Short mmCIF file of C-alpha atoms and ligand atoms in Angstrom, two decimals:
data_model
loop_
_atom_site.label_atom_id
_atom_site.label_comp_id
_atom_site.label_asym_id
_atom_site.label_seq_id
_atom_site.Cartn_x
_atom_site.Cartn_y
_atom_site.Cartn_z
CA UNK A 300 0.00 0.00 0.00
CA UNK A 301 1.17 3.51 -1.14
CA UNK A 302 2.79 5.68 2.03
CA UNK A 303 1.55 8.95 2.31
CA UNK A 304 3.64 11.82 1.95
CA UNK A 305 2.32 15.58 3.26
CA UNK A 306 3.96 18.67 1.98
CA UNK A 307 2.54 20.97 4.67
CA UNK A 308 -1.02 19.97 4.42
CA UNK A 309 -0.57 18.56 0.96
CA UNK A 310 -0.92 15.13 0.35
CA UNK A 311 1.98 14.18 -2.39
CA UNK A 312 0.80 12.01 -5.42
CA UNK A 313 3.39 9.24 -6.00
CA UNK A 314 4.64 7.05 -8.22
CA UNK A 315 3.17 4.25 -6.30
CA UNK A 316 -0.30 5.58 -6.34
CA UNK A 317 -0.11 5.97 -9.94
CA UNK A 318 -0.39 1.84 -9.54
CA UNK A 319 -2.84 1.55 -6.80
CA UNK A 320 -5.36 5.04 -6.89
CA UNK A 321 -8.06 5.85 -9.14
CA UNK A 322 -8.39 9.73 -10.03
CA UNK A 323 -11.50 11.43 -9.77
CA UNK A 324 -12.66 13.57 -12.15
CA UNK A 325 -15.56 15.97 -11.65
CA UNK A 326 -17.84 16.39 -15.43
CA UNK A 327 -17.79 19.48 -17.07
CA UNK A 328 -17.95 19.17 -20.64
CA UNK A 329 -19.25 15.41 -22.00
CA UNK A 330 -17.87 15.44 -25.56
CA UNK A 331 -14.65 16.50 -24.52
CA UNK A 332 -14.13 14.95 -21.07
CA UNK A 333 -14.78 10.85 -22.28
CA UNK A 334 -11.55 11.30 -24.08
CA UNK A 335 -9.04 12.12 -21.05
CA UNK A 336 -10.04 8.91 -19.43
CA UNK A 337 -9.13 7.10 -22.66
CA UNK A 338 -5.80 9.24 -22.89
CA UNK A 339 -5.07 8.72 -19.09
CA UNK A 340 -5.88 4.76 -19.18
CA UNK A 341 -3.11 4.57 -22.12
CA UNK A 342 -0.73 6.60 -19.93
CA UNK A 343 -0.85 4.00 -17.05
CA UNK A 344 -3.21 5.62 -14.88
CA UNK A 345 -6.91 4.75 -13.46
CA UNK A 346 -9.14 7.25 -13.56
CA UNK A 347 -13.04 7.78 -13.81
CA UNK A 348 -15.05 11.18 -14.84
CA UNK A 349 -17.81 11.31 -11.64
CA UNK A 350 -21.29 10.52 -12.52
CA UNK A 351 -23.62 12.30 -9.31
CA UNK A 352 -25.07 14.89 -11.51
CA UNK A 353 -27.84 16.58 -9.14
CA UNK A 354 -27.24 20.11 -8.30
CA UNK A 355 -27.87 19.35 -4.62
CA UNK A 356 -24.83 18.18 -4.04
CA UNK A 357 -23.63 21.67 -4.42
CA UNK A 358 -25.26 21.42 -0.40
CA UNK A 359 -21.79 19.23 -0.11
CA UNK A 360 -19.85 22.12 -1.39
CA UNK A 361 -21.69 24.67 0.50
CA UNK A 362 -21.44 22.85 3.64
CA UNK A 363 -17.28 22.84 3.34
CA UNK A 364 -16.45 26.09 1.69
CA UNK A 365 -17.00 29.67 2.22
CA UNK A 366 -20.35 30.67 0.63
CA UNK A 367 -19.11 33.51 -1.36
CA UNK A 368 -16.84 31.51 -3.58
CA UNK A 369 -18.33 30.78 -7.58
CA UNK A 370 -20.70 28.60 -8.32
CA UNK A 371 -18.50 25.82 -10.27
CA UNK A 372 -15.94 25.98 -7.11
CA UNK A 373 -19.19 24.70 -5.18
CA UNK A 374 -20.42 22.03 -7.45
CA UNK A 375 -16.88 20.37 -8.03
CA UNK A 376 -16.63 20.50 -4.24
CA UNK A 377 -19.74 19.02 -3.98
CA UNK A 378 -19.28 16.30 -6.85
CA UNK A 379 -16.33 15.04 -5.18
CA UNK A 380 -17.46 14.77 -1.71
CA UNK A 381 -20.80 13.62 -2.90
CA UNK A 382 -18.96 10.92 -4.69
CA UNK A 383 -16.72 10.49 -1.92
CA UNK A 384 -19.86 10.06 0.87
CA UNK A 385 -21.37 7.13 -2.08
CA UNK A 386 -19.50 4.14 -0.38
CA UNK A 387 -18.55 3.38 -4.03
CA UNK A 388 -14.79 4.46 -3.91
CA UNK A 389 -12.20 3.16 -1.70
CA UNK A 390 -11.32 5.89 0.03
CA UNK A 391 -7.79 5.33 0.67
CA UNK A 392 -7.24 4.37 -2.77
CA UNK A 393 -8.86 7.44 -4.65
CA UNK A 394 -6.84 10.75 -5.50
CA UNK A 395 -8.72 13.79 -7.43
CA UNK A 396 -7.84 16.05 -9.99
CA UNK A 397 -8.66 19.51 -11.24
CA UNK A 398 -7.40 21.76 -13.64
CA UNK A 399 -5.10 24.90 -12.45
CA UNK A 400 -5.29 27.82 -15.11
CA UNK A 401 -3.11 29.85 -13.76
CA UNK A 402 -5.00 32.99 -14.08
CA UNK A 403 -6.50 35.22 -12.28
CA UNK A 404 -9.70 34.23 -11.16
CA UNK A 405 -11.28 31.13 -8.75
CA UNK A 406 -9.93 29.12 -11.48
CA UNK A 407 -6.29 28.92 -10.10
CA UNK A 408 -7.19 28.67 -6.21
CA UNK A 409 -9.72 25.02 -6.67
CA UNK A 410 -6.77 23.52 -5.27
CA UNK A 411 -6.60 25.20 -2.01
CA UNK A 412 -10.45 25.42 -2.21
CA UNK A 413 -10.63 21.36 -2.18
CA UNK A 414 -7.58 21.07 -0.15
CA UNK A 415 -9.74 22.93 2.67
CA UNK A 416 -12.57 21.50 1.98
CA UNK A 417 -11.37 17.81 2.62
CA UNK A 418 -9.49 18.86 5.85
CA UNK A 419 -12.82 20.27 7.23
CA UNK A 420 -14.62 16.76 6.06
CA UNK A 421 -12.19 14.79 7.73
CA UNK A 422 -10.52 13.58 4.31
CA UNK A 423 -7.21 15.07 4.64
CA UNK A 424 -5.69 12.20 3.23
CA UNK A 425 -6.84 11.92 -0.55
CA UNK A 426 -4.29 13.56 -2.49
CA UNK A 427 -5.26 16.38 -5.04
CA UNK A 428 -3.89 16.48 -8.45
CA UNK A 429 -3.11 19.72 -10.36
CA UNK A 430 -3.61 19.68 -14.20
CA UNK A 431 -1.83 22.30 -15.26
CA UNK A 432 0.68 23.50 -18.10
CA UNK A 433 2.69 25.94 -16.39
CA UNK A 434 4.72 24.07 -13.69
CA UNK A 435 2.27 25.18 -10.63
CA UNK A 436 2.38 22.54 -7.79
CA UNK A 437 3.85 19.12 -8.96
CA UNK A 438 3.78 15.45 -7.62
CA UNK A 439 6.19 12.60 -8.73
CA UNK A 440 3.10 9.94 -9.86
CA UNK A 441 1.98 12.40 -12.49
CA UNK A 442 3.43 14.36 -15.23
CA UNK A 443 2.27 15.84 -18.31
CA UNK A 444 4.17 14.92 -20.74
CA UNK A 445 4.98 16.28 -24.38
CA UNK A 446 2.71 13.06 -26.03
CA UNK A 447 -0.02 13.89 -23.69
CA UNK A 448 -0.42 17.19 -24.81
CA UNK A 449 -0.04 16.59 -28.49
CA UNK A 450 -2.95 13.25 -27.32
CA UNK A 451 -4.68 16.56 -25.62
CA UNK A 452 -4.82 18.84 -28.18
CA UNK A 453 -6.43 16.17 -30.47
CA UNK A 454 -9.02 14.74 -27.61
CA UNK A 455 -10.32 18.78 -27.61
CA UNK A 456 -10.17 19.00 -31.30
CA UNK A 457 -12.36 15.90 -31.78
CA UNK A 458 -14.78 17.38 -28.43
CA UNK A 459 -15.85 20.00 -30.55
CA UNK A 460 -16.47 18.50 -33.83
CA UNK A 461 -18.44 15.86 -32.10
CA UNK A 462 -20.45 18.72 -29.75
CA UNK A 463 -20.79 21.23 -33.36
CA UNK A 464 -21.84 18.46 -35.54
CA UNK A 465 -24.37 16.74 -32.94
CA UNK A 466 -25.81 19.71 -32.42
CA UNK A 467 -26.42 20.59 -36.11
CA UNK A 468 -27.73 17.07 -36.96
CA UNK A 469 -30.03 15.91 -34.16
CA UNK A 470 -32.84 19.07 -33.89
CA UNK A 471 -33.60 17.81 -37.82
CA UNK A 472 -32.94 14.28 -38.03
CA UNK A 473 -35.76 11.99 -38.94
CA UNK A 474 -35.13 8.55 -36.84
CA UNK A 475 -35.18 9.72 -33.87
CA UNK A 476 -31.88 8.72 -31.89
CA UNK A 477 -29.74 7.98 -35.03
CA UNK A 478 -27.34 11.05 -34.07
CA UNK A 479 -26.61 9.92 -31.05
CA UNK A 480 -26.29 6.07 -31.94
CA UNK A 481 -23.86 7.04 -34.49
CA UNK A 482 -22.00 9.87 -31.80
CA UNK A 483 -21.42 6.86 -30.05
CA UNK A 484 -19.84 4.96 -32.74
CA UNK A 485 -17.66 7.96 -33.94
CA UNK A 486 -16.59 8.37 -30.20
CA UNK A 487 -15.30 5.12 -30.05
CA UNK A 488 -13.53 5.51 -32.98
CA UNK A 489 -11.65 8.70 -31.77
CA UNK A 490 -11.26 7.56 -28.66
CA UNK A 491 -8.98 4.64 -29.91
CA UNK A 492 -7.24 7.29 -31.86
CA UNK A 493 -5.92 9.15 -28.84
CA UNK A 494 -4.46 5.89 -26.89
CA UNK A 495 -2.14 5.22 -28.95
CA UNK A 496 1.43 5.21 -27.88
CA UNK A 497 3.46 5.25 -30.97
CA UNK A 498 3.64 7.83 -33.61
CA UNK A 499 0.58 8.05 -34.36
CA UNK A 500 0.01 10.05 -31.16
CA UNK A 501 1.74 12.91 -32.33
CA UNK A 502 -0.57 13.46 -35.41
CA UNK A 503 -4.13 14.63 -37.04
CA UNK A 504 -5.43 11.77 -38.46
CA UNK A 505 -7.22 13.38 -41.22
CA UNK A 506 -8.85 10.31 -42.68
CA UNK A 507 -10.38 9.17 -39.71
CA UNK A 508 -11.74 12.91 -39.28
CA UNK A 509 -13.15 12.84 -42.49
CA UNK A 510 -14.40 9.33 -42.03
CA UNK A 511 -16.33 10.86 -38.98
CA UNK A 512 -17.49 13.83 -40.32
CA UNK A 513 -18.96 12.22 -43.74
CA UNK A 514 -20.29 9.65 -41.80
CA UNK A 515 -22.41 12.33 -39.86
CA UNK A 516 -23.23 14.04 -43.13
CA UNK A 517 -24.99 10.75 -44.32
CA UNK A 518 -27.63 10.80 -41.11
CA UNK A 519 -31.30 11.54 -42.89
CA UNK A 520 -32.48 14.89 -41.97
CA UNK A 521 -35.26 17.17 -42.65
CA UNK A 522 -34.37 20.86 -42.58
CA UNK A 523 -37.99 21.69 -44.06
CA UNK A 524 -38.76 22.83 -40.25
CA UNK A 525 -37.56 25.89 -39.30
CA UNK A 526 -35.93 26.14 -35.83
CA UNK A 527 -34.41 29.36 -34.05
CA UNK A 528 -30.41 28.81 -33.74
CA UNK A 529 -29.71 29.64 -30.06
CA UNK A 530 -26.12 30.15 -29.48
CA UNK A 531 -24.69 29.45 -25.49
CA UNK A 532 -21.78 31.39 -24.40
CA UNK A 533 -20.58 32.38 -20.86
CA UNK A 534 -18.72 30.94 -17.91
CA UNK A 535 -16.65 27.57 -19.07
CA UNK A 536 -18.35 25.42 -16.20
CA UNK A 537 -21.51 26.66 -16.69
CA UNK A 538 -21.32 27.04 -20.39
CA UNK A 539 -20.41 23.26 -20.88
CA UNK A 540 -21.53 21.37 -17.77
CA UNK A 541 -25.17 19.85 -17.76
CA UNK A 542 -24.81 19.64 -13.68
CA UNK A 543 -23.71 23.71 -13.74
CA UNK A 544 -26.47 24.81 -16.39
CA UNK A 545 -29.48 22.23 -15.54
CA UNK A 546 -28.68 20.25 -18.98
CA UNK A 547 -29.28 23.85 -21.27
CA UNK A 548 -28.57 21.88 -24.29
CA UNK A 549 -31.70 19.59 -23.77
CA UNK A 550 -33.41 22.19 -22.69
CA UNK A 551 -32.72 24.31 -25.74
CA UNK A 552 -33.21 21.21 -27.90
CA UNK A 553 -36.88 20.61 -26.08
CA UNK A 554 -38.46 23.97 -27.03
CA UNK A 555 -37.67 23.60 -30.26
CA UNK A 556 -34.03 25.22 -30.80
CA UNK A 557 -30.94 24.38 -32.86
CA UNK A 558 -28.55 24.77 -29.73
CA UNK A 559 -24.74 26.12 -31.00
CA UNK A 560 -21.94 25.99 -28.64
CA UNK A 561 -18.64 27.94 -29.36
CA UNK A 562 -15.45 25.86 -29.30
CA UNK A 563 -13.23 24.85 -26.21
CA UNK A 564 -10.28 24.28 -28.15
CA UNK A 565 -10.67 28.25 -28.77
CA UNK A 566 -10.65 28.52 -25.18
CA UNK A 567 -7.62 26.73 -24.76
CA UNK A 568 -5.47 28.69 -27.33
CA UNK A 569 -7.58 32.02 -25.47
CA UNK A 570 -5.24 31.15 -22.31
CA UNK A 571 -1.79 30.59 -24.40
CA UNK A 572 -2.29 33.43 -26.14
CA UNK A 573 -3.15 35.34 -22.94
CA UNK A 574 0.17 34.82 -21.40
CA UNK A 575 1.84 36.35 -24.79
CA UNK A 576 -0.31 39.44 -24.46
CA UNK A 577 0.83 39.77 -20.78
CA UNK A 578 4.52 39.54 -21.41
CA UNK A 579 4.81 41.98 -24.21
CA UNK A 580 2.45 44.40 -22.46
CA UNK A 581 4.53 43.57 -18.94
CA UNK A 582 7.42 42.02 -19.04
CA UNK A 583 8.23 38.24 -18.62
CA UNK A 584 10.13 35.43 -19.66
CA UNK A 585 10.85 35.66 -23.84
CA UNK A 586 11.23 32.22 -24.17
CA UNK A 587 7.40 31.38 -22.55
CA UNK A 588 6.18 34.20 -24.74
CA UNK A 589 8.09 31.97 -27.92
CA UNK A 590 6.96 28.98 -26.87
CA UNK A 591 3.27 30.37 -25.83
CA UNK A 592 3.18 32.27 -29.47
CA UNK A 593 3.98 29.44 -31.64
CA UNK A 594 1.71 26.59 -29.21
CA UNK A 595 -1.23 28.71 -30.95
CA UNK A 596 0.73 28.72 -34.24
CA UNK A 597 0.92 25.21 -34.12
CA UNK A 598 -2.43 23.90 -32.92
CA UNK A 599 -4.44 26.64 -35.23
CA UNK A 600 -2.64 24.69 -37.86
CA UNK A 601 -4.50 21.47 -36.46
CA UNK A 602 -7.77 23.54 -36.57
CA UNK A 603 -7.93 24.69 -39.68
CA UNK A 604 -7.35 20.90 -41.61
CA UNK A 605 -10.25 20.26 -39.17
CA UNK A 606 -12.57 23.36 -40.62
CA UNK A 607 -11.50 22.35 -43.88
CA UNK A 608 -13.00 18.87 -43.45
CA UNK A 609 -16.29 20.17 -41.94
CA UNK A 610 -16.48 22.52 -44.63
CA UNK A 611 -16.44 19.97 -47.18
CA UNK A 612 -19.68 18.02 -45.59
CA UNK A 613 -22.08 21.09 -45.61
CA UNK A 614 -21.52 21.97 -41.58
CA UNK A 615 -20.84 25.12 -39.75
CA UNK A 616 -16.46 25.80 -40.71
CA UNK A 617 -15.34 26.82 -37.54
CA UNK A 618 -13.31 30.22 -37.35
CA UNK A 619 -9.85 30.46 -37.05
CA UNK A 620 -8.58 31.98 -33.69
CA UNK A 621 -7.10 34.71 -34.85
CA UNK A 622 -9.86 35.74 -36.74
CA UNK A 623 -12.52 35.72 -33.45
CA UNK A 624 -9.67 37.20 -31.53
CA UNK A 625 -10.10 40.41 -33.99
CA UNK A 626 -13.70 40.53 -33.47
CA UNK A 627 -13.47 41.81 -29.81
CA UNK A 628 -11.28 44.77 -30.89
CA UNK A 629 -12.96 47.73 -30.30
CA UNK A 630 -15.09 46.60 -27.84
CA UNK A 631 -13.02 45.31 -25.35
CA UNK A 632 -9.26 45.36 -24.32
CA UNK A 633 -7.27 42.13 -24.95
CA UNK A 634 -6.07 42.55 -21.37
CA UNK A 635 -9.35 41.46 -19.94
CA UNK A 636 -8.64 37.74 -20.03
CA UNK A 637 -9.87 37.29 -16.30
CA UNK A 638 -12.49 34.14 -16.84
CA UNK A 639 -13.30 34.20 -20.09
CA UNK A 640 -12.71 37.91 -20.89
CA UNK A 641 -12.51 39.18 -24.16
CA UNK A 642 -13.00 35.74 -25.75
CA UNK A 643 -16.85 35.46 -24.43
CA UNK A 644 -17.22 38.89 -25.88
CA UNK A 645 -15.70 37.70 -29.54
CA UNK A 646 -18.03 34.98 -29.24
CA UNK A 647 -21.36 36.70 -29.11
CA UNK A 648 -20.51 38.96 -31.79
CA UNK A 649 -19.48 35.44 -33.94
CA UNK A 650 -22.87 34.39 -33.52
CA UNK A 651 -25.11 37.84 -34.29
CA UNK A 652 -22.37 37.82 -37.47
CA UNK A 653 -23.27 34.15 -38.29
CA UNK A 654 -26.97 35.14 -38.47
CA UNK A 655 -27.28 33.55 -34.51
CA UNK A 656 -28.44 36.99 -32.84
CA UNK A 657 -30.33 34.66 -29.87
CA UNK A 658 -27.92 34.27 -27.55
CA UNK A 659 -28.22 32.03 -23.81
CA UNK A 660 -24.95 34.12 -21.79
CA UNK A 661 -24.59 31.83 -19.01
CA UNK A 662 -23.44 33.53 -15.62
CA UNK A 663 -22.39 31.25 -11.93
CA UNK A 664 -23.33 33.41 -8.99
CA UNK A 665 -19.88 34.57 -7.49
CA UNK A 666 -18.34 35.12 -10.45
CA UNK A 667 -17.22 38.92 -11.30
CA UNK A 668 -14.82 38.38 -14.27
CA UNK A 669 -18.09 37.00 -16.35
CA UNK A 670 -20.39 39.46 -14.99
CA UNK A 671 -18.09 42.07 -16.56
CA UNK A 672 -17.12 40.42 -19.98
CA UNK A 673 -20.89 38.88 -20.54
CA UNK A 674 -23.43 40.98 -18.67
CA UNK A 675 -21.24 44.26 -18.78
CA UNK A 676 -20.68 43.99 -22.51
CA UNK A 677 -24.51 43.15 -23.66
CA UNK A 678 -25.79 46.82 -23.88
CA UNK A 679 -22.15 47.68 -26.01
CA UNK A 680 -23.07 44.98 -28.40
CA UNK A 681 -26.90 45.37 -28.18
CA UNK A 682 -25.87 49.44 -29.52
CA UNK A 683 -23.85 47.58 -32.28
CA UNK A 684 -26.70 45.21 -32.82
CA UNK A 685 -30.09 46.06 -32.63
CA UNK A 686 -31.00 42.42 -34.60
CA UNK A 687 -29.11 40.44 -30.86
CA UNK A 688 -31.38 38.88 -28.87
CA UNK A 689 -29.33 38.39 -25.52
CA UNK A 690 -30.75 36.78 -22.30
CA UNK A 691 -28.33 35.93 -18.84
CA UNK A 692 -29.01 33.39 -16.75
CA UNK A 693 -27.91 33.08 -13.57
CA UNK A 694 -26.77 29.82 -12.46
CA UNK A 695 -26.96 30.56 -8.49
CA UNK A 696 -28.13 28.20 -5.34
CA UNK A 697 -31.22 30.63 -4.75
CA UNK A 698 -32.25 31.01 -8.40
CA UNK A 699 -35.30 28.66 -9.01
CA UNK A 700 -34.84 26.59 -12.41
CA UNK A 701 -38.39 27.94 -12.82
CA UNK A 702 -37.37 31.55 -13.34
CA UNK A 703 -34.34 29.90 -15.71
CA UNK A 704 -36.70 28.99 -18.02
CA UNK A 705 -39.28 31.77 -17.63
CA UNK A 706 -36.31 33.90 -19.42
CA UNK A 707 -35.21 31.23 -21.80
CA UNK A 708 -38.56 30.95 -23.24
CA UNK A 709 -38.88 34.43 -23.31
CA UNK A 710 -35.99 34.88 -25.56
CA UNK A 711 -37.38 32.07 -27.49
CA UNK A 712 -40.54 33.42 -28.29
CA UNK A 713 -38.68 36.74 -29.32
CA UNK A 714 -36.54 34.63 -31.53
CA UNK A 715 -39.67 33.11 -33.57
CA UNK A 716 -41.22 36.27 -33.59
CA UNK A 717 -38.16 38.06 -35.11
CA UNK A 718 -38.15 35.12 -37.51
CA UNK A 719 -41.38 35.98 -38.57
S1 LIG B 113 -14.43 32.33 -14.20
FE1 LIG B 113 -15.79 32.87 -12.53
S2 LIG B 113 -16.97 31.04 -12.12
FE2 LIG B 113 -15.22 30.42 -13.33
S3 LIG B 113 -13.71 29.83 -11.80
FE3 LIG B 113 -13.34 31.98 -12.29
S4 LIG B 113 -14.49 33.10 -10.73
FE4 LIG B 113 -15.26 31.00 -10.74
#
């Protein structure tokens, strides 16, 4: 049995609990998250995304963290002591994990959020795993290494084409559940794709891209039925996570909407490219500014075989980063990058461009940096706009999912009307 090691309070991950611990992962974003268990099971380690997906189990997170901390910080608390409470883990044979941005918001301080948390509910001893690219608290039993980020980089790539393309297909499709039987099949298929060891880790498979892609184009749809395109930006938890945003996407898809969800993998290259801007503007290491700069370089290069492919099959080509990056300019300064910053801004204006002017902006309670970049940039782009159709929604312990869809519906109704 592993020894335990503290640092402090910290509970070091070894190399031996690489062999004997599972790692806990709390959901956020389904299409994308499937794949890190596949890429962390080919790596040598055990892991498992959690499951417990009812929002009262944010009372776990409440119950062991300060209430004025955001409202992902208090459902990934909650998820993991939830799932730790279940009797379905060994206890003393489970780590978890979480990302670390980095950045300034809640985002970077999870760690010492959990860390607290588990002292106060007497499980002081499960060791917490950063996931993080910029060398912020490390542990011998886990590294990220150069072939998991190129195995990464694809597993986010694929995410999206499988969330875009579902999306597109299933409001219109004619036998009911085909989509998703064939997601399924194409998710399997990728999934292999990123567990590979050899060579073929480092690459795009563009065949097997285009074999999904043209194998979604061949689903029987009728687009005779005209359905309002609702785009969902905001918060990443709350934007992505069915537990943070009380399953939007079905919800969306149940009145009667074409649901479109922006890109992670734009996300991802938002927080790279973030640390450039910040060194030229401030000062900083050259060579992380070099290394940040052509990261982006690299992976847009990834992207763009990808839009080419989607292009070809009659689906939505996805915009090059730069390219959304330029949309914020003039509306908001590239040095808000707190949260999602000037990227959720970009977003919204992709969309009303794209002929998507309804918009869901998703907003946790407790979190300022989206309050300023989503809800503090609506009446700038609504002046630029008059066609956008913008509704916030607060995800927030005392907000009733009654009133959540009051206001959804009500932006739905002004969507059909405007289609009119
Ligand atoms: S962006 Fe907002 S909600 Fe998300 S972690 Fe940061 S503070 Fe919390």
């Amino acid at each position: 049995m592993a020894k335990l090691i503290y640092e402090g309070t910290r509970v070091i991950f070894t190399k031996e609990m690489k062999k004997e611990y599972k790692i806990l992962i709390p959901s956020m974003a389904p299409y994308h998250f499937d794949f890190f268990i596949d890429i962390l099971e080919s790596e040598g380690y055990q892991a498992e995304i959690l499951q417990n997906h009812n929002f009262d189990l944010i009372n776990e997170g409440m119950k062991y963290s300060h209430n004025d901390i955001c409202v992902p910080a208090m459902l990934v608390i909650g998820q993991f002591i939830d799932a730790i409470k279940s009797g379905g883990y060994d206890v003393r044979k489970i780590a978890v994990m979480i990302s670390q941005t980095g950045g300034g918001c809640r985002a970077s301080n999870y760690l010492s959020l959990i860390r607290k948390a588990f002292i106060k509910a007497g499980y002081e001893y499960i060791p917490i795993v950063s996931f993080n690219s910029v060398g912020l608290e490390s542990n011998p039993g886990f590294n990220i290494s150069n072939r998991m980020i190129f195995k990464l980089t694809n597993s986010l790539i694929y995410g999206d084409i499988l969330m875009q393309i579902v999306n597109e297909v299933i409001p219109y499709e004619v036998n009911k559940g085909e989509t998703m039987a064939v997601y399924k099949e194409m998710h399997n298929l990728l999934a292999k794709s990123v567990s590979y060891n050899d060579l073929r880790a480092w690459l795009m498979p563009k065949r097997l891209v285009d074999k999904v892609v043209k194998r979604f184009s061949e689903i029987e749809v009728d687009r005779t039925v005209i359905k309002p395109k609702v785009g969902v930006v905001g918060e990443i938890y709350v934007k992505y996570s069915p537990l943070g945003n009380n399953d939007l996407e079905q919800v969306l898809r149940d009145e009667g909407c074409e649901v479109i969800t922006p890109s992670i993998f734009d996300f991802f290259l938002y927080t790279f490219d973030s640390t450039v801007h910040d060194i030229k503007k401030y000062g900083g290491s050259k060579l992380i500014m070099f290394s940040n700069y052509i990261t982006v370089e690299f992976v847009e290069r990834r992207k763009k075989i990808v839009a080419k492919i989607i292009d070809k099959y009659g689906f939505i080509k996805p915009l090059p980063y730069r390219e959304l990056k330029k949309l914020a300019k003039g509306f908001i300064g590239y040095g808000t990058h707190v949260g999602e910053g000037w990227l959720l801004t970009a977003e919204m204006i992709h969309l009303i461009h794209n002929k998507v002017p309804n918009i869901v902006c998703t907003q946790p309670f407790g979190c300022l940096p989206n309050h300023i970049a989503g809800k503090g940039m609506i009446k700038r782009i609504k002046d630029n706009f008059p066609e956008s159709n913008i509704v916030t929604i607060d995800y927030d312990t005392s907000a009733t999912e009654i009133n959540q869809l009051n206001r959804i519906r009500l932006m739905i109704a002004n969507a059909k009307k405007n289609m009119k």
